[in-house]
mmCIF file of C-alpha atoms and ligand atoms in Angstrom:
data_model
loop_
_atom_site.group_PDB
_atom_site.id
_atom_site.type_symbol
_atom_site.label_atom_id
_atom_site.label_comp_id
_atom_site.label_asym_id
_atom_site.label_seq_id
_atom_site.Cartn_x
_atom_site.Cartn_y
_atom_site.Cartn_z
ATOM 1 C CA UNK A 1 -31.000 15.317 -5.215
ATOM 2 C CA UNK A 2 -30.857 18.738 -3.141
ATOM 3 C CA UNK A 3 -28.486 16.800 -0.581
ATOM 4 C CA UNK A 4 -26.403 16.216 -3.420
ATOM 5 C CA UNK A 5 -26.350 19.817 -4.835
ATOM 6 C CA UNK A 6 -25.619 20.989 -1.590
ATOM 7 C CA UNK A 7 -22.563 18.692 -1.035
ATOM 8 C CA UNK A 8 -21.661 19.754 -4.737
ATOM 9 C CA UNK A 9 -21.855 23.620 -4.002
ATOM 10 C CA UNK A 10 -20.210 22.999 -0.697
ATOM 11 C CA UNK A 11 -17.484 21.138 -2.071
ATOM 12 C CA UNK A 12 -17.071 23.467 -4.556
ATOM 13 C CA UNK A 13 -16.829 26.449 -2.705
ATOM 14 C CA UNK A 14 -14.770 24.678 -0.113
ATOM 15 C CA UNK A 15 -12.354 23.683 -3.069
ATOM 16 C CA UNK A 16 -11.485 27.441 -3.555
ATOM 17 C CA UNK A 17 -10.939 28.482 -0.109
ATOM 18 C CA UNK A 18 -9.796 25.216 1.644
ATOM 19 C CA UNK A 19 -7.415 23.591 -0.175
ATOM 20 C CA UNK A 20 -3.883 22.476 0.179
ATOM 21 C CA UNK A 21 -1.285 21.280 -2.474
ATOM 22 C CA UNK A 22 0.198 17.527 -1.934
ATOM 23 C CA UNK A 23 4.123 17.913 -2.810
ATOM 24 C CA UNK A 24 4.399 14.261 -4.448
ATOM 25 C CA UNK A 25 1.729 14.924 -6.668
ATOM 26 C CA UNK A 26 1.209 18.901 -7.397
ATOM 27 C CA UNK A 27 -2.546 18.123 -6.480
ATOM 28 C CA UNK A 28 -4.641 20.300 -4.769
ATOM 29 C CA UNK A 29 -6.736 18.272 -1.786
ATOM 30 C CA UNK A 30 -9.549 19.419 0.304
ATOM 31 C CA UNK A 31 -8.197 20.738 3.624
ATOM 32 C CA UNK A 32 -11.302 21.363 5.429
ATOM 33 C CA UNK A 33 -9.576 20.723 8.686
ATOM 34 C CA UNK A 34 -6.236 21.749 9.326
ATOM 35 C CA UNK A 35 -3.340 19.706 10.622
ATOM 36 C CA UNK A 36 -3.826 21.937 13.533
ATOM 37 C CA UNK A 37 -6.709 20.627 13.855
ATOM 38 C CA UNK A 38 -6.538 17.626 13.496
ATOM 39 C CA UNK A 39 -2.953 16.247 15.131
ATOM 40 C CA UNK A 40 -4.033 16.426 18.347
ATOM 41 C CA UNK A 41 -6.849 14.847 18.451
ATOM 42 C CA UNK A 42 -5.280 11.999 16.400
ATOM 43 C CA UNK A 43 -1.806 12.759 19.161
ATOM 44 C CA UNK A 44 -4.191 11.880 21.752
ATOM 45 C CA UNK A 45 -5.952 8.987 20.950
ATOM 46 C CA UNK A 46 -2.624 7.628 19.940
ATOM 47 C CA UNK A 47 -1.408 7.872 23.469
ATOM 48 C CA UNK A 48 -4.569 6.540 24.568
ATOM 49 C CA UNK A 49 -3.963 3.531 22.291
ATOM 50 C CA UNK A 50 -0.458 2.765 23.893
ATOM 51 C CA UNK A 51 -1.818 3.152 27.452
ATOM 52 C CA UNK A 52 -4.779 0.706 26.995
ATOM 53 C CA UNK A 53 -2.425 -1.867 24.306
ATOM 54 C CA UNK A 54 0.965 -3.666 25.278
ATOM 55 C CA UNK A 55 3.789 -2.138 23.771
ATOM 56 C CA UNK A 56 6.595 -3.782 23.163
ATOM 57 C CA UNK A 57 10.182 -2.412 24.522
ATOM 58 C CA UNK A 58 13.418 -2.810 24.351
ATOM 59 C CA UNK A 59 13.773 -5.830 22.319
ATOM 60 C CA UNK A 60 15.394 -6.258 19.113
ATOM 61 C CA UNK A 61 12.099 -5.975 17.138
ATOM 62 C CA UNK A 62 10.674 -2.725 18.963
ATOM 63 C CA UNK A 63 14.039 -0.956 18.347
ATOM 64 C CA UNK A 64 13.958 -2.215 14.565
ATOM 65 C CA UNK A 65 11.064 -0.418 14.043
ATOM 66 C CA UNK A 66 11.722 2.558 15.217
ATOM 67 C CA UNK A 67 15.225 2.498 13.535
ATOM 68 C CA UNK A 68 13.171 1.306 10.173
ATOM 69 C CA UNK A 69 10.498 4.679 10.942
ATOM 70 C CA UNK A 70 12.889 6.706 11.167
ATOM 71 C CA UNK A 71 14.868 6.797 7.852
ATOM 72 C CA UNK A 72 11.263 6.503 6.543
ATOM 73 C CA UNK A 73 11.308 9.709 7.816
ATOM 74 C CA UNK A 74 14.043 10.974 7.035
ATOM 75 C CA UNK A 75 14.100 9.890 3.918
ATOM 76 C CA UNK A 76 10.451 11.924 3.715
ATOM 77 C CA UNK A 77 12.407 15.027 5.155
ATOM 78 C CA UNK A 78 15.063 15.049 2.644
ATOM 79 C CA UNK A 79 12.906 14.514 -0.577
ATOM 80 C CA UNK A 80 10.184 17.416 1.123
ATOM 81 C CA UNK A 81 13.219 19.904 1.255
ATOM 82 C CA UNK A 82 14.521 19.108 -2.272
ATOM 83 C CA UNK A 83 11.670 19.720 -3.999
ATOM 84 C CA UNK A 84 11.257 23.095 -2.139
ATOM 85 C CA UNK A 85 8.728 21.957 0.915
ATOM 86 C CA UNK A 86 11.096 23.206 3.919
ATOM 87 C CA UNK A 87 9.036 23.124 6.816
ATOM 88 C CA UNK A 88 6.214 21.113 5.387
ATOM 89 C CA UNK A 89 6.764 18.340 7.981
ATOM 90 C CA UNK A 90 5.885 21.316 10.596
ATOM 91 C CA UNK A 91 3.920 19.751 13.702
ATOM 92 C CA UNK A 92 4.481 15.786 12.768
ATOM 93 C CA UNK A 93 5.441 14.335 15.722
ATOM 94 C CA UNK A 94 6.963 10.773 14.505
ATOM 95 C CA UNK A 95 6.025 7.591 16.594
ATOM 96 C CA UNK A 96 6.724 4.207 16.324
ATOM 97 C CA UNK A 97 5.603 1.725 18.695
ATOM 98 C CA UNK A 98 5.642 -2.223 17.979
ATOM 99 C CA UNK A 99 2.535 -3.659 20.142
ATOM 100 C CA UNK A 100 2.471 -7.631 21.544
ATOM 101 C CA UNK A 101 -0.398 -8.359 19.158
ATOM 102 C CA UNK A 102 -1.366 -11.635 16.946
ATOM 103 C CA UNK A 103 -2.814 -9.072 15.047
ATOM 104 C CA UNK A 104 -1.102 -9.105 10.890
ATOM 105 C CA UNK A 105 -1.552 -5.062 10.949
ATOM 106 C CA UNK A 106 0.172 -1.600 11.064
ATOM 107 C CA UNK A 107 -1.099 1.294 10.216
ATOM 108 C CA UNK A 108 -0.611 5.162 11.058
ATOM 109 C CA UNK A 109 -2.560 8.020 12.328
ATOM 110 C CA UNK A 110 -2.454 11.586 10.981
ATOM 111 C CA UNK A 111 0.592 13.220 12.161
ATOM 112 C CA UNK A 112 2.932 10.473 11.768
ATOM 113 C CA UNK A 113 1.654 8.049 14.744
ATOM 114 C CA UNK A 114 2.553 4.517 13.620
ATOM 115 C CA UNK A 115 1.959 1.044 15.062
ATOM 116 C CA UNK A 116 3.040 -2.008 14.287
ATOM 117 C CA UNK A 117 1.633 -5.447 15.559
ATOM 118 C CA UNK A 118 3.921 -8.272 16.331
ATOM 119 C CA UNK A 119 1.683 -10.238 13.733
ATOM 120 C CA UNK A 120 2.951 -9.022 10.954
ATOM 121 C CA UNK A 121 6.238 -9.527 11.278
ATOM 122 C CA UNK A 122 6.658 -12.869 10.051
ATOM 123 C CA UNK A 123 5.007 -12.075 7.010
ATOM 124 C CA UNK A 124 7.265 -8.573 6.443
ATOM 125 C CA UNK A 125 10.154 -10.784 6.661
ATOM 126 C CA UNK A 126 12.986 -8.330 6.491
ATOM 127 C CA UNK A 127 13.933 -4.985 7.009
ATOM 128 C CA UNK A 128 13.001 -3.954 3.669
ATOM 129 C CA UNK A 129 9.617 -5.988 3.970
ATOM 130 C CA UNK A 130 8.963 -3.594 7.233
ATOM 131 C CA UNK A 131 10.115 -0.475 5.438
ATOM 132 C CA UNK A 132 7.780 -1.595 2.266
ATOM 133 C CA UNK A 133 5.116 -1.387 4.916
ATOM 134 C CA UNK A 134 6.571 1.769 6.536
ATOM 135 C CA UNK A 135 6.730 3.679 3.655
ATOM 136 C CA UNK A 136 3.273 3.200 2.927
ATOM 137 C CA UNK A 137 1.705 4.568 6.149
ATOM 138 C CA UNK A 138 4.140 7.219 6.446
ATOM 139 C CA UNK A 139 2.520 8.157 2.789
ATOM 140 C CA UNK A 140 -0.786 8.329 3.745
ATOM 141 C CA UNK A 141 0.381 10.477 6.406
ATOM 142 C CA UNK A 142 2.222 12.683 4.335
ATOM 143 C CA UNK A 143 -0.331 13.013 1.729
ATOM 144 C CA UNK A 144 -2.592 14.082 3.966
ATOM 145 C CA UNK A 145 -5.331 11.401 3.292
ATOM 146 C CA UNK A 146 -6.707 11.392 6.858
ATOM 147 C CA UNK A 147 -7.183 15.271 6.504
ATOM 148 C CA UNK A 148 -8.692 14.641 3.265
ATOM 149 C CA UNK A 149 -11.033 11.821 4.617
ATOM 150 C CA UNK A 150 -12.210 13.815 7.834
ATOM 151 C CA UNK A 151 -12.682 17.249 5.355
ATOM 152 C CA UNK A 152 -15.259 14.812 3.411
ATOM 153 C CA UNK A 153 -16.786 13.528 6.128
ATOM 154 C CA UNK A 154 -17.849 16.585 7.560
ATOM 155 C CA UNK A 155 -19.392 18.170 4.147
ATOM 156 C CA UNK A 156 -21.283 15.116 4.097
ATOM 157 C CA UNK A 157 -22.578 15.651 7.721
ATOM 158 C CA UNK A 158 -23.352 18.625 7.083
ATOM 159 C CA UNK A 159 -21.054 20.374 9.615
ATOM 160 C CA UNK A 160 -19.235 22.048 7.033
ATOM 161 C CA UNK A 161 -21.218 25.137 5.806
ATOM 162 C CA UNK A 162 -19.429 27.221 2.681
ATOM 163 C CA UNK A 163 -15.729 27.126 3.560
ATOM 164 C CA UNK A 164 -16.274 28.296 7.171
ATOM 165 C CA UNK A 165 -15.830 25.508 9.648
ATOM 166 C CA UNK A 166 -16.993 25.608 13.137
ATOM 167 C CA UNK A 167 -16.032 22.197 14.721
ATOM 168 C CA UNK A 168 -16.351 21.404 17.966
ATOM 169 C CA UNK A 169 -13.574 19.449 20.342
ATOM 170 C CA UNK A 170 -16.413 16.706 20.569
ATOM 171 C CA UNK A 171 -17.399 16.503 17.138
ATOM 172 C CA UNK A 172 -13.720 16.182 15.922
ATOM 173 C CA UNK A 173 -12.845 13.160 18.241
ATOM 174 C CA UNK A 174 -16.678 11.838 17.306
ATOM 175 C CA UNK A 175 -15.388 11.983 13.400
ATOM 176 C CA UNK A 176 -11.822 10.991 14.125
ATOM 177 C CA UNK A 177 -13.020 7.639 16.107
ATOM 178 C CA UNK A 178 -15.733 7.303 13.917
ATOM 179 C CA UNK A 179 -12.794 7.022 11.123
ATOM 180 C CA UNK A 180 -9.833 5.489 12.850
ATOM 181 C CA UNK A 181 -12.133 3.422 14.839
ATOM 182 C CA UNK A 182 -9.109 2.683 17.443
ATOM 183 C CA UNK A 183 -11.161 2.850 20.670
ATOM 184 C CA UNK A 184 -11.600 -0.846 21.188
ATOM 185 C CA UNK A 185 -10.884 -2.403 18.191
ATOM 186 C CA UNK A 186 -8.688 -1.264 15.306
ATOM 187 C CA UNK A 187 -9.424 -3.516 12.995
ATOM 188 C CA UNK A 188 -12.716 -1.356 12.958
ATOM 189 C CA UNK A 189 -10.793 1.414 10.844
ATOM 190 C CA UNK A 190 -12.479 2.455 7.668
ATOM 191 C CA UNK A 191 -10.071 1.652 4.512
ATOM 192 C CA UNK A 192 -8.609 4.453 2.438
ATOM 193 C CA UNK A 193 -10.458 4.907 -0.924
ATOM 194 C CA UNK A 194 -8.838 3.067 -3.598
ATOM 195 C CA UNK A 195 -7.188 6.552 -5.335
ATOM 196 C CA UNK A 196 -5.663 7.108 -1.472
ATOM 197 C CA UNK A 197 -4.031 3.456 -1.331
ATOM 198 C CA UNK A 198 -2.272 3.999 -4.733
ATOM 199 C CA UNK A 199 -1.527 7.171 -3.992
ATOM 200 C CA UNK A 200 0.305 6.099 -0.852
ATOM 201 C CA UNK A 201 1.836 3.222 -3.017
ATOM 202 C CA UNK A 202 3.686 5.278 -5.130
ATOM 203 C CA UNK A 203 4.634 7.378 -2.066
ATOM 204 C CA UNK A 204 5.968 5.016 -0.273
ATOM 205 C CA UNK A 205 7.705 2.767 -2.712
ATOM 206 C CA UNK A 206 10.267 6.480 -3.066
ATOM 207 C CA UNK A 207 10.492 6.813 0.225
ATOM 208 C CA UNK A 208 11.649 2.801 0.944
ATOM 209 C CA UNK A 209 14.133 3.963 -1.912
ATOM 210 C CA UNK A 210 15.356 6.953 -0.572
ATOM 211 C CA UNK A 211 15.502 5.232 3.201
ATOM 212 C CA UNK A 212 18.016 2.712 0.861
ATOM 213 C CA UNK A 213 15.698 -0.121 1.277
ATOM 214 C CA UNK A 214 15.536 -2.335 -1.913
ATOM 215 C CA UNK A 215 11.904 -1.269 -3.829
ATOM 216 C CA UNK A 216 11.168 -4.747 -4.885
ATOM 217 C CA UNK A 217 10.290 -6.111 -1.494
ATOM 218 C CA UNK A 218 6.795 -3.964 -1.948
ATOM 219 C CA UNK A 219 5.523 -5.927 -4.504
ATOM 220 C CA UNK A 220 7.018 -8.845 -2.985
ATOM 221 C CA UNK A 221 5.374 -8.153 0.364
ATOM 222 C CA UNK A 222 2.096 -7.877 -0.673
ATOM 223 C CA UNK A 223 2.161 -10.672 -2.776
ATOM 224 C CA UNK A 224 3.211 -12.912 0.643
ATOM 225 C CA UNK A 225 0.657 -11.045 2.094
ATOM 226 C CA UNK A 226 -1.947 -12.240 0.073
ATOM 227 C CA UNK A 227 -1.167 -15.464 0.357
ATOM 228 C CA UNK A 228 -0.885 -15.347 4.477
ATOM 229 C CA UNK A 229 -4.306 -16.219 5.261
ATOM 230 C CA UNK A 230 -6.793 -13.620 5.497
ATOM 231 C CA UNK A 231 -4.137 -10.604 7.429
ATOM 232 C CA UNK A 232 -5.777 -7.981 8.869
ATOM 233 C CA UNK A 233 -4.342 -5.138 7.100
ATOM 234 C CA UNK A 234 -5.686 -6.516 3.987
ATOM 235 C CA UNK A 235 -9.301 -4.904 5.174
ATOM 236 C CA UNK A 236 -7.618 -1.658 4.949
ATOM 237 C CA UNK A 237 -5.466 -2.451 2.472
ATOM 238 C CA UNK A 238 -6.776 -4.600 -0.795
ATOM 239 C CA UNK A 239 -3.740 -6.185 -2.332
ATOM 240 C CA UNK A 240 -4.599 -7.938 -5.460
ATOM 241 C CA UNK A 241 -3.064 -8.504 -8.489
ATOM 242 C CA UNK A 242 -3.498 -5.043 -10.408
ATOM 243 C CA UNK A 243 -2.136 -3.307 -6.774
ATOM 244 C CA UNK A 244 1.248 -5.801 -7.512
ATOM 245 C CA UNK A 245 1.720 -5.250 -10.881
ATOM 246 C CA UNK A 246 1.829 -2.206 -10.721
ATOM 247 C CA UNK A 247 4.238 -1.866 -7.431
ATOM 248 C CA UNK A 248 6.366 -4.058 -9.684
ATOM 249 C CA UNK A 249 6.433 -1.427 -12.343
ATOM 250 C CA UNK A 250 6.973 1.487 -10.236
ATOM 251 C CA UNK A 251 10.213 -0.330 -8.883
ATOM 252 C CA UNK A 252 12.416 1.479 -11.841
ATOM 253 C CA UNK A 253 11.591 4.498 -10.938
ATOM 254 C CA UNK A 254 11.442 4.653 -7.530
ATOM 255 C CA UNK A 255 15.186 3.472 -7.852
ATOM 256 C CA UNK A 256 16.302 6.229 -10.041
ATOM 257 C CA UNK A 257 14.810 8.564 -7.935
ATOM 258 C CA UNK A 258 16.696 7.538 -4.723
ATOM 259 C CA UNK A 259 19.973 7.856 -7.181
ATOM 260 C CA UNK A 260 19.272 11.033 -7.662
ATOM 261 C CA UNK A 261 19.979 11.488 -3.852
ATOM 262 C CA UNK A 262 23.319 9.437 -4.438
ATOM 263 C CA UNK A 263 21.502 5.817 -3.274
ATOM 264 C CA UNK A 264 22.370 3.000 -5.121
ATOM 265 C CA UNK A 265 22.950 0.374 -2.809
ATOM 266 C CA UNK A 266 19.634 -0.737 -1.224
ATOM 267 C CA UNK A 267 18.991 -3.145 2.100
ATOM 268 C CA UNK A 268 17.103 -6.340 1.577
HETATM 269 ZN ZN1 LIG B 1 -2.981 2.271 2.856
#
């Protein structure tokens, strides 16, 4: 009871002077940490992941992703500076690295570090499978969810006290690998709430869009997903049938919003 008043008062005091405004929502989030904060500890345990993991270069695949990433990114850039977010993509520092991995994952860390395992690629199919994939992490980097997740985390450790944060070097890799869970073993990484993975659903289903990649692989992908076996990314990321259904319904509009940017021919 008084832990949960505390977390309450904290949270509540923390929501007036910590917050930060998501641009694809208009929602305010909990920005306990800052990006400056957190990207490099999340840059460095990245580059820690590559050196101890085999990446994959040079080949068809590896360079696919990349080229796939990056007018993810883009496409992020140019709906962020049409809707009046110039500069919002300030200290991202886009990766993408394909790893030699059996492994049916991806996922990305805050900052706009992605990886994609070899495994999955048979079951993304196409380019637009990849970007439906793409477009997804890149949203959960955009929307800030890791910030969001780590901000919780420390109210409910206690390390947050009244809006004034004093977080050590230690404690903030502690938390991160604690959350990301990539030392050793990433399919160790705590899932997104459930309000996070839709979140980054509609996200990224715009961004595929905007990138010109047709929308209706997403539902598509997770529905082959589903039925792959048991994929890793499916303990991060639930697919069922509510998350399809309503992928397929957000297909319309994420179409007419990529024609507002003149895009009306889309890549399978
Ligand atoms: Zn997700």
């Amino acid at each position: 009871m008084k832990i949960t008043l505390r977390v309450c008062f904290f949270a509540g005091v923390l929501a007036l002077s910590s917050c930060a405004t998501n641009p694809f929502t208009g929602k305010q989030t909990m920005a306990l940490v800052s990006n400056d904060q957190l990207f490099p500890t999340s840059f460095q345990q990245y580059d820690e992941f590559l050196k101890s993991n085999k990446v994959v270069e040079g080949t068809t695949d590896a360079a696919r992703i990349k080229r796939i990433g990056q007018r993810i990114a883009k496409a992020a850039e140019t709906y962020l500076n049409a809707n009046g977010y110039v500069g919002y993509l300030n200290g991202y520092k886009w990766e993408y690295h394909l790893i030699e991995d059996d492994q049916k994952n991806a996922w990305c860390m805050p900052g706009g570090k992605i990886v994609f395992y070899t495994g999955i690629l048979p079951v993304a199919q196409s380019d637009a499978g990849i970007a439906a994939i793409m477009g997804h992490e890149v949203a959960h980097a955009l929307a800030n969810h890791g910030q969001q997740r780590m901000s919780a985390a420390y109210i409910q450790q206690g390390i947050a006290i009244a809006g004034n944060v004093a977080i050590t070097d230690e404690q903030s890799r502690d938390m991160f690998n604690q959350y990301y869970g990539i030392g050793s073993n990433v399919g160790a990484m705590l899932p997104f709430s459930r309000s996070h993975e839709s979140e980054a659903d509609r996200i990224g289903i715009v961004l595929m869009a905007l990138a010109g990649y047709n929308p209706e692989a997403a539902p598509a992908l997770w529905t082959r997903m589903e039925s792959s076996g048991t994929p890793e990314i499916l303990s991060t990321h639930p697919a069922n049938a509510s998350r399809i259904s309503s992928l397929t319904s957000l297909v319309p509009s994420a179409k007419a919003e990529a024609k507002k940017f003149g895009i009306t021919t889309f890549t399978e």
